[in-house]
JSON list of C-alpha atoms in Angstrom, two decimals:
[
{"chain": "X", "resi": 1, "resn": "MET", "atom": "CA", "xyz": [36.18, -38.27, -8.30]},
{"chain": "X", "resi": 2, "resn": "ALA", "atom": "CA", "xyz": [33.99, -35.89, -8.90]},
{"chain": "X", "resi": 3, "resn": "LYS", "atom": "CA", "xyz": [30.35, -36.50, -8.45]},
{"chain": "X", "resi": 4, "resn": "LYS", "atom": "CA", "xyz": [28.15, -36.48, -11.54]},
{"chain": "X", "resi": 5, "resn": "THR", "atom": "CA", "xyz": [25.02, -34.45, -11.45]},
{"chain": "X", "resi": 6, "resn": "ASP", "atom": "CA", "xyz": [21.48, -35.89, -12.76]},
{"chain": "X", "resi": 7, "resn": "ALA", "atom": "CA", "xyz": [19.97, -34.19, -15.78]},
{"chain": "X", "resi": 8, "resn": "LEU", "atom": "CA", "xyz": [17.15, -32.51, -13.64]},
{"chain": "X", "resi": 9, "resn": "THR", "atom": "CA", "xyz": [19.78, -30.66, -11.84]},
{"chain": "X", "resi": 10, "resn": "ARG", "atom": "CA", "xyz": [22.04, -29.99, -14.71]},
{"chain": "X", "resi": 11, "resn": "TRP", "atom": "CA", "xyz": [18.77, -28.67, -16.17]},
{"chain": "X", "resi": 12, "resn": "TRP", "atom": "CA", "xyz": [17.66, -26.42, -13.62]},
{"chain": "X", "resi": 13, "resn": "ARG", "atom": "CA", "xyz": [21.66, -24.73, -13.35]},
{"chain": "X", "resi": 14, "resn": "GLY", "atom": "CA", "xyz": [21.08, -24.24, -16.89]},
{"chain": "X", "resi": 15, "resn": "ILE", "atom": "CA", "xyz": [17.82, -21.89, -16.46]},
{"chain": "X", "resi": 16, "resn": "SER", "atom": "CA", "xyz": [18.41, -17.90, -15.96]},
{"chain": "X", "resi": 17, "resn": "LEU", "atom": "CA", "xyz": [18.27, -16.52, -12.48]},
{"chain": "X", "resi": 18, "resn": "ARG", "atom": "CA", "xyz": [15.48, -14.54, -14.46]},
{"chain": "X", "resi": 19, "resn": "ALA", "atom": "CA", "xyz": [13.60, -17.25, -15.41]},
{"chain": "X", "resi": 20, "resn": "LYS", "atom": "CA", "xyz": [13.67, -19.38, -12.20]},
{"chain": "X", "resi": 21, "resn": "VAL", "atom": "CA", "xyz": [12.10, -16.32, -10.12]},
{"chain": "X", "resi": 22, "resn": "THR", "atom": "CA", "xyz": [9.63, -15.97, -12.99]},
{"chain": "X", "resi": 23, "resn": "GLY", "atom": "CA", "xyz": [8.73, -19.73, -13.29]},
{"chain": "X", "resi": 24, "resn": "VAL", "atom": "CA", "xyz": [8.86, -20.40, -9.24]},
{"chain": "X", "resi": 25, "resn": "ILE", "atom": "CA", "xyz": [5.99, -17.40, -8.96]},
{"chain": "X", "resi": 26, "resn": "VAL", "atom": "CA", "xyz": [4.10, -18.43, -11.41]},
{"chain": "X", "resi": 27, "resn": "ALA", "atom": "CA", "xyz": [4.01, -22.12, -10.44]},
{"chain": "X", "resi": 28, "resn": "VAL", "atom": "CA", "xyz": [3.06, -20.51, -6.58]},
{"chain": "X", "resi": 29, "resn": "LEU", "atom": "CA", "xyz": [0.32, -18.82, -7.93]},
{"chain": "X", "resi": 30, "resn": "ALA", "atom": "CA", "xyz": [-1.14, -21.63, -9.96]},
{"chain": "X", "resi": 31, "resn": "ILE", "atom": "CA", "xyz": [-1.39, -23.82, -6.82]},
{"chain": "X", "resi": 32, "resn": "GLY", "atom": "CA", "xyz": [-2.78, -21.63, -4.92]},
{"chain": "X", "resi": 33, "resn": "LEU", "atom": "CA", "xyz": [-6.05, -20.45, -7.77]},
{"chain": "X", "resi": 34, "resn": "ALA", "atom": "CA", "xyz": [-6.71, -24.29, -8.18]},
{"chain": "X", "resi": 35, "resn": "ALA", "atom": "CA", "xyz": [-6.76, -24.82, -4.36]},
{"chain": "X", "resi": 36, "resn": "THR", "atom": "CA", "xyz": [-9.11, -21.67, -4.96]},
{"chain": "X", "resi": 37, "resn": "GLY", "atom": "CA", "xyz": [-11.25, -23.51, -7.84]},
{"chain": "X", "resi": 38, "resn": "VAL", "atom": "CA", "xyz": [-11.74, -26.86, -6.08]},
{"chain": "X", "resi": 39, "resn": "GLY", "atom": "CA", "xyz": [-12.75, -25.43, -3.17]},
{"chain": "X", "resi": 40, "resn": "THR", "atom": "CA", "xyz": [-15.10, -22.56, -4.65]},
{"chain": "X", "resi": 41, "resn": "MET", "atom": "CA", "xyz": [-16.87, -25.41, -6.62]},
{"chain": "X", "resi": 42, "resn": "VAL", "atom": "CA", "xyz": [-17.45, -27.97, -3.78]},
{"chain": "X", "resi": 43, "resn": "PHE", "atom": "CA", "xyz": [-18.87, -25.02, -1.64]},
{"chain": "X", "resi": 44, "resn": "LEU", "atom": "CA", "xyz": [-20.99, -23.96, -4.54]},
{"chain": "X", "resi": 45, "resn": "ARG", "atom": "CA", "xyz": [-21.83, -27.33, -5.63]},
{"chain": "X", "resi": 46, "resn": "GLU", "atom": "CA", "xyz": [-22.85, -28.15, -1.88]},
{"chain": "X", "resi": 47, "resn": "ALA", "atom": "CA", "xyz": [-25.35, -24.99, -2.13]},
{"chain": "X", "resi": 48, "resn": "LEU", "atom": "CA", "xyz": [-26.65, -25.75, -5.44]},
{"chain": "X", "resi": 49, "resn": "VAL", "atom": "CA", "xyz": [-27.83, -29.30, -3.92]},
{"chain": "X", "resi": 50, "resn": "GLN", "atom": "CA", "xyz": [-28.93, -27.63, -0.66]},
{"chain": "X", "resi": 51, "resn": "ASN", "atom": "CA", "xyz": [-31.14, -25.16, -2.63]},
{"chain": "X", "resi": 52, "resn": "LEU", "atom": "CA", "xyz": [-32.43, -28.43, -4.90]},
{"chain": "X", "resi": 53, "resn": "ASP", "atom": "CA", "xyz": [-33.60, -30.02, -1.70]},
{"chain": "X", "resi": 54, "resn": "SER", "atom": "CA", "xyz": [-35.70, -27.30, -0.35]},
{"chain": "X", "resi": 55, "resn": "GLN", "atom": "CA", "xyz": [-37.56, -27.84, -3.81]},
{"chain": "X", "resi": 56, "resn": "LEU", "atom": "CA", "xyz": [-37.66, -31.40, -2.85]},
{"chain": "X", "resi": 57, "resn": "GLU", "atom": "CA", "xyz": [-39.40, -30.53, 0.52]},
{"chain": "X", "resi": 58, "resn": "GLN", "atom": "CA", "xyz": [-41.59, -27.90, -1.48]},
{"chain": "X", "resi": 59, "resn": "LEU", "atom": "CA", "xyz": [-42.94, -30.65, -3.82]},
{"chain": "X", "resi": 60, "resn": "GLN", "atom": "CA", "xyz": [-43.41, -33.26, -1.26]},
{"chain": "X", "resi": 61, "resn": "GLN", "atom": "CA", "xyz": [-45.30, -30.39, 0.22]},
{"chain": "X", "resi": 62, "resn": "THR", "atom": "CA", "xyz": [-47.83, -30.54, -3.44]},
{"chain": "X", "resi": 63, "resn": "ASP", "atom": "CA", "xyz": [-50.11, -32.81, -4.54]},
{"chain": "X", "resi": 64, "resn": "VAL", "atom": "CA", "xyz": [-47.84, -34.12, -7.15]},
{"chain": "X", "resi": 65, "resn": "ALA", "atom": "CA", "xyz": [-49.40, -37.54, -7.27]},
{"chain": "X", "resi": 66, "resn": "SER", "atom": "CA", "xyz": [-53.14, -36.22, -8.72]},
{"chain": "X", "resi": 67, "resn": "ASN", "atom": "CA", "xyz": [-51.24, -34.85, -11.41]},
{"chain": "X", "resi": 68, "resn": "LEU", "atom": "CA", "xyz": [-49.35, -37.74, -12.55]},
{"chain": "X", "resi": 69, "resn": "PHE", "atom": "CA", "xyz": [-51.37, -40.78, -11.49]},
{"chain": "X", "resi": 70, "resn": "GLU", "atom": "CA", "xyz": [-55.22, -41.68, -11.51]},
{"chain": "X", "resi": 71, "resn": "ILE", "atom": "CA", "xyz": [-56.11, -43.33, -8.39]},
{"chain": "X", "resi": 72, "resn": "ASP", "atom": "CA", "xyz": [-59.40, -45.54, -7.97]},
{"chain": "X", "resi": 73, "resn": "VAL", "atom": "CA", "xyz": [-60.33, -46.75, -4.64]},
{"chain": "X", "resi": 74, "resn": "GLY", "atom": "CA", "xyz": [-63.15, -49.83, -4.85]},
{"chain": "X", "resi": 75, "resn": "PRO", "atom": "CA", "xyz": [-64.49, -51.69, -2.34]},
{"chain": "X", "resi": 76, "resn": "ASP", "atom": "CA", "xyz": [-62.12, -54.43, -2.82]},
{"chain": "X", "resi": 77, "resn": "ALA", "atom": "CA", "xyz": [-59.54, -53.37, -4.46]},
{"chain": "X", "resi": 78, "resn": "MET", "atom": "CA", "xyz": [-57.48, -50.71, -5.57]},
{"chain": "X", "resi": 79, "resn": "VAL", "atom": "CA", "xyz": [-56.13, -49.47, -8.73]},
{"chain": "X", "resi": 80, "resn": "ILE", "atom": "CA", "xyz": [-53.40, -46.97, -9.76]},
{"chain": "X", "resi": 81, "resn": "ARG", "atom": "CA", "xyz": [-51.90, -45.70, -13.15]},
{"chain": "X", "resi": 82, "resn": "ALA", "atom": "CA", "xyz": [-50.26, -43.02, -15.01]},
{"chain": "X", "resi": 83, "resn": "ARG", "atom": "CA", "xyz": [-52.41, -40.58, -16.57]},
{"chain": "X", "resi": 84, "resn": "GLU", "atom": "CA", "xyz": [-51.71, -39.96, -19.99]},
{"chain": "X", "resi": 85, "resn": "ASP", "atom": "CA", "xyz": [-52.48, -36.88, -20.54]},
{"chain": "X", "resi": 86, "resn": "ALA", "atom": "CA", "xyz": [-49.96, -35.86, -17.72]},
{"chain": "X", "resi": 87, "resn": "SER", "atom": "CA", "xyz": [-47.58, -32.63, -19.01]},
{"chain": "X", "resi": 88, "resn": "PRO", "atom": "CA", "xyz": [-43.97, -33.21, -18.90]},
{"chain": "X", "resi": 89, "resn": "THR", "atom": "CA", "xyz": [-42.45, -32.55, -15.44]},
{"chain": "X", "resi": 90, "resn": "ASP", "atom": "CA", "xyz": [-38.97, -32.09, -13.80]},
{"chain": "X", "resi": 91, "resn": "TYR", "atom": "CA", "xyz": [-38.82, -34.23, -11.65]},
{"chain": "X", "resi": 92, "resn": "PHE", "atom": "CA", "xyz": [-40.04, -38.07, -11.10]},
{"chain": "X", "resi": 93, "resn": "VAL", "atom": "CA", "xyz": [-42.59, -39.71, -9.05]},
{"chain": "X", "resi": 94, "resn": "ALA", "atom": "CA", "xyz": [-42.60, -42.96, -7.99]},
{"chain": "X", "resi": 95, "resn": "LEU", "atom": "CA", "xyz": [-45.37, -44.88, -5.51]},
{"chain": "X", "resi": 96, "resn": "TYR", "atom": "CA", "xyz": [-44.63, -48.09, -3.34]},
{"chain": "X", "resi": 97, "resn": "GLY", "atom": "CA", "xyz": [-47.13, -50.33, -2.02]},
{"chain": "X", "resi": 98, "resn": "PRO", "atom": "CA", "xyz": [-49.76, -49.05, 0.25]},
{"chain": "X", "resi": 99, "resn": "ASN", "atom": "CA", "xyz": [-49.37, -49.61, 4.27]},
{"chain": "X", "resi": 100, "resn": "ALA", "atom": "CA", "xyz": [-51.73, -53.08, 3.74]},
{"chain": "X", "resi": 101, "resn": "ASP", "atom": "CA", "xyz": [-48.65, -54.14, 1.42]},
{"chain": "X", "resi": 102, "resn": "ALA", "atom": "CA", "xyz": [-45.60, -54.95, 4.33]},
{"chain": "X", "resi": 103, "resn": "ASP", "atom": "CA", "xyz": [-42.93, -55.21, 1.63]},
{"chain": "X", "resi": 104, "resn": "GLY", "atom": "CA", "xyz": [-43.89, -51.51, 0.06]},
{"chain": "X", "resi": 105, "resn": "ALA", "atom": "CA", "xyz": [-42.92, -53.13, -3.55]},
{"chain": "X", "resi": 106, "resn": "PHE", "atom": "CA", "xyz": [-42.81, -50.30, -6.34]},
{"chain": "X", "resi": 107, "resn": "LEU", "atom": "CA", "xyz": [-46.20, -49.90, -8.23]},
{"chain": "X", "resi": 108, "resn": "LEU", "atom": "CA", "xyz": [-45.17, -47.54, -10.78]},
{"chain": "X", "resi": 109, "resn": "SER", "atom": "CA", "xyz": [-43.56, -44.30, -11.51]},
{"chain": "X", "resi": 110, "resn": "ALA", "atom": "CA", "xyz": [-43.83, -40.96, -14.27]},
{"chain": "X", "resi": 111, "resn": "GLY", "atom": "CA", "xyz": [-42.88, -37.94, -14.98]},
{"chain": "X", "resi": 112, "resn": "GLY", "atom": "CA", "xyz": [-39.96, -36.45, -16.00]},
{"chain": "X", "resi": 113, "resn": "SER", "atom": "CA", "xyz": [-39.58, -35.03, -19.95]},
{"chain": "X", "resi": 114, "resn": "GLY", "atom": "CA", "xyz": [-38.01, -37.27, -21.57]},
{"chain": "X", "resi": 115, "resn": "GLY", "atom": "CA", "xyz": [-34.16, -37.79, -20.01]},
{"chain": "X", "resi": 116, "resn": "PRO", "atom": "CA", "xyz": [-33.09, -40.41, -17.98]},
{"chain": "X", "resi": 117, "resn": "ALA", "atom": "CA", "xyz": [-35.34, -41.97, -15.64]},
{"chain": "X", "resi": 118, "resn": "PRO", "atom": "CA", "xyz": [-33.44, -42.89, -12.15]},
{"chain": "X", "resi": 119, "resn": "ASP", "atom": "CA", "xyz": [-33.09, -46.87, -11.00]},
{"chain": "X", "resi": 120, "resn": "PHE", "atom": "CA", "xyz": [-36.16, -46.75, -8.16]},
{"chain": "X", "resi": 121, "resn": "PRO", "atom": "CA", "xyz": [-35.58, -49.17, -5.07]},
{"chain": "X", "resi": 122, "resn": "SER", "atom": "CA", "xyz": [-37.13, -52.59, -5.46]},
{"chain": "X", "resi": 123, "resn": "SER", "atom": "CA", "xyz": [-39.34, -51.93, -2.22]},
{"chain": "X", "resi": 124, "resn": "PHE", "atom": "CA", "xyz": [-39.76, -48.62, 0.19]},
{"chain": "X", "resi": 125, "resn": "THR", "atom": "CA", "xyz": [-41.60, -49.77, 3.14]},
{"chain": "X", "resi": 126, "resn": "LEU", "atom": "CA", "xyz": [-44.03, -47.01, 5.45]},
{"chain": "X", "resi": 127, "resn": "GLN", "atom": "CA", "xyz": [-41.72, -47.90, 8.06]},
{"chain": "X", "resi": 128, "resn": "ASP", "atom": "CA", "xyz": [-38.52, -47.06, 6.09]},
{"chain": "X", "resi": 129, "resn": "THR", "atom": "CA", "xyz": [-40.33, -43.78, 4.54]},
{"chain": "X", "resi": 130, "resn": "TYR", "atom": "CA", "xyz": [-41.10, -42.34, 8.27]},
{"chain": "X", "resi": 131, "resn": "LYS", "atom": "CA", "xyz": [-37.78, -42.69, 9.02]},
{"chain": "X", "resi": 132, "resn": "LEU", "atom": "CA", "xyz": [-35.77, -41.10, 6.10]},
{"chain": "X", "resi": 133, "resn": "GLN", "atom": "CA", "xyz": [-39.08, -38.24, 5.64]},
{"chain": "X", "resi": 134, "resn": "ASN", "atom": "CA", "xyz": [-37.24, -34.91, 4.97]},
{"chain": "X", "resi": 135, "resn": "GLN", "atom": "CA", "xyz": [-34.12, -36.43, 4.40]},
{"chain": "X", "resi": 136, "resn": "ALA", "atom": "CA", "xyz": [-32.59, -36.04, 0.68]},
{"chain": "X", "resi": 137, "resn": "PHE", "atom": "CA", "xyz": [-30.61, -39.16, -0.17]},
{"chain": "X", "resi": 138, "resn": "PHE", "atom": "CA", "xyz": [-29.42, -39.81, -4.21]},
{"chain": "X", "resi": 139, "resn": "LEU", "atom": "CA", "xyz": [-29.96, -42.25, -6.29]},
{"chain": "X", "resi": 140, "resn": "GLU", "atom": "CA", "xyz": [-28.21, -42.85, -10.10]},
{"chain": "X", "resi": 141, "resn": "ASP", "atom": "CA", "xyz": [-29.59, -44.24, -13.59]},
{"chain": "X", "resi": 142, "resn": "VAL", "atom": "CA", "xyz": [-26.76, -46.80, -14.24]},
{"chain": "X", "resi": 143, "resn": "GLU", "atom": "CA", "xyz": [-26.90, -47.02, -17.73]},
{"chain": "X", "resi": 144, "resn": "THR", "atom": "CA", "xyz": [-26.16, -42.79, -17.95]},
{"chain": "X", "resi": 145, "resn": "GLY", "atom": "CA", "xyz": [-24.63, -42.34, -14.53]},
{"chain": "X", "resi": 146, "resn": "THR", "atom": "CA", "xyz": [-27.37, -38.80, -14.33]},
{"chain": "X", "resi": 147, "resn": "GLN", "atom": "CA", "xyz": [-27.22, -38.57, -10.84]},
{"chain": "X", "resi": 148, "resn": "PHE", "atom": "CA", "xyz": [-30.89, -37.63, -9.08]},
{"chain": "X", "resi": 149, "resn": "ARG", "atom": "CA", "xyz": [-31.61, -36.39, -5.50]},
{"chain": "X", "resi": 150, "resn": "ALA", "atom": "CA", "xyz": [-34.84, -37.76, -3.99]},
{"chain": "X", "resi": 151, "resn": "MET", "atom": "CA", "xyz": [-36.95, -37.66, -0.72]},
{"chain": "X", "resi": 152, "resn": "VAL", "atom": "CA", "xyz": [-39.77, -39.89, 0.20]},
{"chain": "X", "resi": 153, "resn": "SER", "atom": "CA", "xyz": [-42.83, -39.22, 2.08]},
{"chain": "X", "resi": 154, "resn": "ALA", "atom": "CA", "xyz": [-46.43, -41.12, 3.16]},
{"chain": "X", "resi": 155, "resn": "LEU", "atom": "CA", "xyz": [-49.48, -40.18, 0.99]},
{"chain": "X", "resi": 156, "resn": "PRO", "atom": "CA", "xyz": [-52.66, -40.35, 2.12]},
{"chain": "X", "resi": 157, "resn": "ILE", "atom": "CA", "xyz": [-54.95, -42.51, -0.56]},
{"chain": "X", "resi": 158, "resn": "GLY", "atom": "CA", "xyz": [-58.39, -40.61, -1.24]},
{"chain": "X", "resi": 159, "resn": "SER", "atom": "CA", "xyz": [-60.35, -39.82, 2.32]},
{"chain": "X", "resi": 160, "resn": "THR", "atom": "CA", "xyz": [-59.26, -43.50, 3.39]},
{"chain": "X", "resi": 161, "resn": "ALA", "atom": "CA", "xyz": [-57.08, -44.58, 6.20]},
{"chain": "X", "resi": 162, "resn": "THR", "atom": "CA", "xyz": [-54.46, -46.00, 3.62]},
{"chain": "X", "resi": 163, "resn": "PHE", "atom": "CA", "xyz": [-51.24, -44.17, 2.84]},
{"chain": "X", "resi": 164, "resn": "ALA", "atom": "CA", "xyz": [-48.50, -45.12, 0.39]},
{"chain": "X", "resi": 165, "resn": "THR", "atom": "CA", "xyz": [-44.75, -44.10, -0.17]},
{"chain": "X", "resi": 166, "resn": "GLN", "atom": "CA", "xyz": [-44.38, -41.44, -2.95]},
{"chain": "X", "resi": 167, "resn": "LEU", "atom": "CA", "xyz": [-40.62, -40.94, -3.64]},
{"chain": "X", "resi": 168, "resn": "ILE", "atom": "CA", "xyz": [-39.92, -37.74, -5.67]},
{"chain": "X", "resi": 169, "resn": "ALA", "atom": "CA", "xyz": [-36.68, -37.44, -7.40]},
{"chain": "X", "resi": 170, "resn": "VAL", "atom": "CA", "xyz": [-35.18, -34.41, -9.16]},
{"chain": "X", "resi": 171, "resn": "PRO", "atom": "CA", "xyz": [-32.23, -34.62, -11.43]},
{"chain": "X", "resi": 172, "resn": "LEU", "atom": "CA", "xyz": [-28.28, -32.75, -11.05]},
{"chain": "X", "resi": 173, "resn": "THR", "atom": "CA", "xyz": [-28.62, -31.77, -14.21]},
{"chain": "X", "resi": 174, "resn": "SER", "atom": "CA", "xyz": [-28.54, -28.26, -14.06]},
{"chain": "X", "resi": 175, "resn": "VAL", "atom": "CA", "xyz": [-26.30, -28.44, -10.87]},
{"chain": "X", "resi": 176, "resn": "ASN", "atom": "CA", "xyz": [-23.66, -30.10, -12.87]},
{"chain": "X", "resi": 177, "resn": "ARG", "atom": "CA", "xyz": [-24.25, -27.54, -15.59]},
{"chain": "X", "resi": 178, "resn": "VAL", "atom": "CA", "xyz": [-23.53, -24.83, -13.53]},
{"chain": "X", "resi": 179, "resn": "VAL", "atom": "CA", "xyz": [-20.73, -26.34, -12.10]},
{"chain": "X", "resi": 180, "resn": "THR", "atom": "CA", "xyz": [-19.50, -27.25, -15.24]},
{"chain": "X", "resi": 181, "resn": "THR", "atom": "CA", "xyz": [-19.89, -23.28, -16.86]},
{"chain": "X", "resi": 182, "resn": "PHE", "atom": "CA", "xyz": [-18.39, -22.17, -13.39]},
{"chain": "X", "resi": 183, "resn": "LEU", "atom": "CA", "xyz": [-15.31, -23.95, -13.76]},
{"chain": "X", "resi": 184, "resn": "GLY", "atom": "CA", "xyz": [-14.96, -23.01, -17.21]},
{"chain": "X", "resi": 185, "resn": "ILE", "atom": "CA", "xyz": [-15.47, -19.17, -16.43]},
{"chain": "X", "resi": 186, "resn": "PHE", "atom": "CA", "xyz": [-12.53, -19.66, -13.63]},
{"chain": "X", "resi": 187, "resn": "GLY", "atom": "CA", "xyz": [-10.04, -22.14, -15.66]},
{"chain": "X", "resi": 188, "resn": "LEU", "atom": "CA", "xyz": [-10.35, -19.19, -18.42]},
{"chain": "X", "resi": 189, "resn": "LEU", "atom": "CA", "xyz": [-10.11, -16.14, -16.02]},
{"chain": "X", "resi": 190, "resn": "ALA", "atom": "CA", "xyz": [-7.11, -18.48, -14.08]},
{"chain": "X", "resi": 191, "resn": "LEU", "atom": "CA", "xyz": [-5.37, -19.04, -17.63]},
{"chain": "X", "resi": 192, "resn": "ILE", "atom": "CA", "xyz": [-5.13, -15.00, -18.29]},
{"chain": "X", "resi": 193, "resn": "THR", "atom": "CA", "xyz": [-4.24, -14.07, -14.63]},
{"chain": "X", "resi": 194, "resn": "LEU", "atom": "CA", "xyz": [-1.45, -17.00, -15.39]},
{"chain": "X", "resi": 195, "resn": "VAL", "atom": "CA", "xyz": [0.02, -15.35, -18.44]},
{"chain": "X", "resi": 196, "resn": "ALA", "atom": "CA", "xyz": [-0.41, -11.91, -16.91]},
{"chain": "X", "resi": 197, "resn": "ALA", "atom": "CA", "xyz": [1.42, -12.68, -13.53]},
{"chain": "X", "resi": 198, "resn": "ALA", "atom": "CA", "xyz": [4.28, -13.90, -16.04]},
{"chain": "X", "resi": 199, "resn": "LEU", "atom": "CA", "xyz": [4.76, -11.32, -18.33]},
{"chain": "X", "resi": 200, "resn": "LEU", "atom": "CA", "xyz": [4.86, -8.79, -15.42]},
{"chain": "X", "resi": 201, "resn": "THR", "atom": "CA", "xyz": [6.93, -11.18, -13.24]},
{"chain": "X", "resi": 202, "resn": "ARG", "atom": "CA", "xyz": [9.55, -11.27, -15.66]},
{"chain": "X", "resi": 203, "resn": "LEU", "atom": "CA", "xyz": [9.10, -7.60, -16.58]},
{"chain": "X", "resi": 204, "resn": "VAL", "atom": "CA", "xyz": [9.94, -6.84, -12.93]},
{"chain": "X", "resi": 205, "resn": "VAL", "atom": "CA", "xyz": [12.56, -9.05, -12.70]},
{"chain": "X", "resi": 206, "resn": "THR", "atom": "CA", "xyz": [14.36, -7.80, -15.43]},
{"chain": "X", "resi": 207, "resn": "LEU", "atom": "CA", "xyz": [14.09, -4.32, -14.68]},
{"chain": "X", "resi": 208, "resn": "THR", "atom": "CA", "xyz": [15.32, -5.03, -10.89]},
{"chain": "X", "resi": 209, "resn": "PHE", "atom": "CA", "xyz": [17.98, -7.26, -11.78]},
{"chain": "X", "resi": 210, "resn": "ARG", "atom": "CA", "xyz": [19.30, -4.61, -15.14]},
{"chain": "X", "resi": 211, "resn": "SER", "atom": "CA", "xyz": [21.96, -3.15, -12.10]},
{"chain": "X", "resi": 212, "resn": "LEU", "atom": "CA", "xyz": [23.21, -6.88, -11.58]},
{"chain": "X", "resi": 213, "resn": "GLY", "atom": "CA", "xyz": [23.62, -6.96, -15.30]},
{"chain": "X", "resi": 214, "resn": "GLN", "atom": "CA", "xyz": [25.82, -3.70, -15.72]},
{"chain": "X", "resi": 215, "resn": "VAL", "atom": "CA", "xyz": [28.29, -5.14, -13.09]},
{"chain": "X", "resi": 216, "resn": "GLU", "atom": "CA", "xyz": [28.18, -8.53, -15.14]},
{"chain": "X", "resi": 217, "resn": "SER", "atom": "CA", "xyz": [29.89, -6.71, -18.03]},
{"chain": "X", "resi": 218, "resn": "THR", "atom": "CA", "xyz": [31.38, -4.36, -16.35]},
{"chain": "X", "resi": 219, "resn": "ALA", "atom": "CA", "xyz": [33.12, -7.05, -14.04]},
{"chain": "X", "resi": 220, "resn": "MET", "atom": "CA", "xyz": [33.27, -9.25, -17.28]},
{"chain": "X", "resi": 221, "resn": "ALA", "atom": "CA", "xyz": [35.10, -6.48, -19.19]},
{"chain": "X", "resi": 222, "resn": "ILE", "atom": "CA", "xyz": [37.92, -6.09, -16.28]},
{"chain": "X", "resi": 223, "resn": "ALA", "atom": "CA", "xyz": [38.63, -9.47, -16.02]},
{"chain": "X", "resi": 224, "resn": "GLY", "atom": "CA", "xyz": [39.17, -9.06, -20.08]},
{"chain": "X", "resi": 225, "resn": "GLY", "atom": "CA", "xyz": [42.07, -6.72, -19.52]},
{"chain": "X", "resi": 226, "resn": "ASP", "atom": "CA", "xyz": [40.52, -3.60, -19.69]},
{"chain": "X", "resi": 227, "resn": "LEU", "atom": "CA", "xyz": [41.12, -1.39, -16.59]},
{"chain": "X", "resi": 228, "resn": "THR", "atom": "CA", "xyz": [39.30, 1.39, -17.62]},
{"chain": "X", "resi": 229, "resn": "GLN", "atom": "CA", "xyz": [35.75, 0.29, -16.49]},
{"chain": "X", "resi": 230, "resn": "ARG", "atom": "CA", "xyz": [34.22, 1.21, -13.45]},
{"chain": "X", "resi": 231, "resn": "MET", "atom": "CA", "xyz": [31.47, 0.25, -11.38]},
{"chain": "X", "resi": 232, "resn": "THR", "atom": "CA", "xyz": [28.00, 3.16, -11.83]},
{"chain": "X", "resi": 233, "resn": "ASP", "atom": "CA", "xyz": [26.25, 3.96, -9.06]}
]
């Protein structure tokens, strides 16, 4: 009893050889393009994030806090408040309790240009600041899912021996925008490449198999009783 073939096998056997060759070549090319696109995207994003980290290091070396906060140091207390006339910035700055505050409690934050703000940690001690200084890490706005790249440093308060923790966070919006643009352009070019490859492969396979088609036609004619047919060169 003959074994029945499954639907996929019957479908594959029913496809012409030209279609099979064209399909396989286009499929292999599509896999290669997809792997190239994903790999390039990963390296591109990593390079952009590293560039953002370099910007954070430069910001840490400048006095960004004085542009966003007013710090009054009195004999008995220190008052820190956000400047009302501060200009919008591309980054956010948060201050944490000075070295007199062992818990490093969150004080206040400022900056940004109206977009989502990161969810700042509730505390950041100076000990943790010295451990993580110049080491970038990720923050996130839970509500919108917006990611930020952040870095901390010890901020001297006026001319005193008091230090507070300064956290600067920069959104990854520009990085994600560049990666999205790259994926759109690469996807369009990949689609054009696949269509062109399919048409060119189909043409080459058709020209290559033309002689086989003539042999097939001649063989069928001979099998049909026309013995005058002959194979050409």
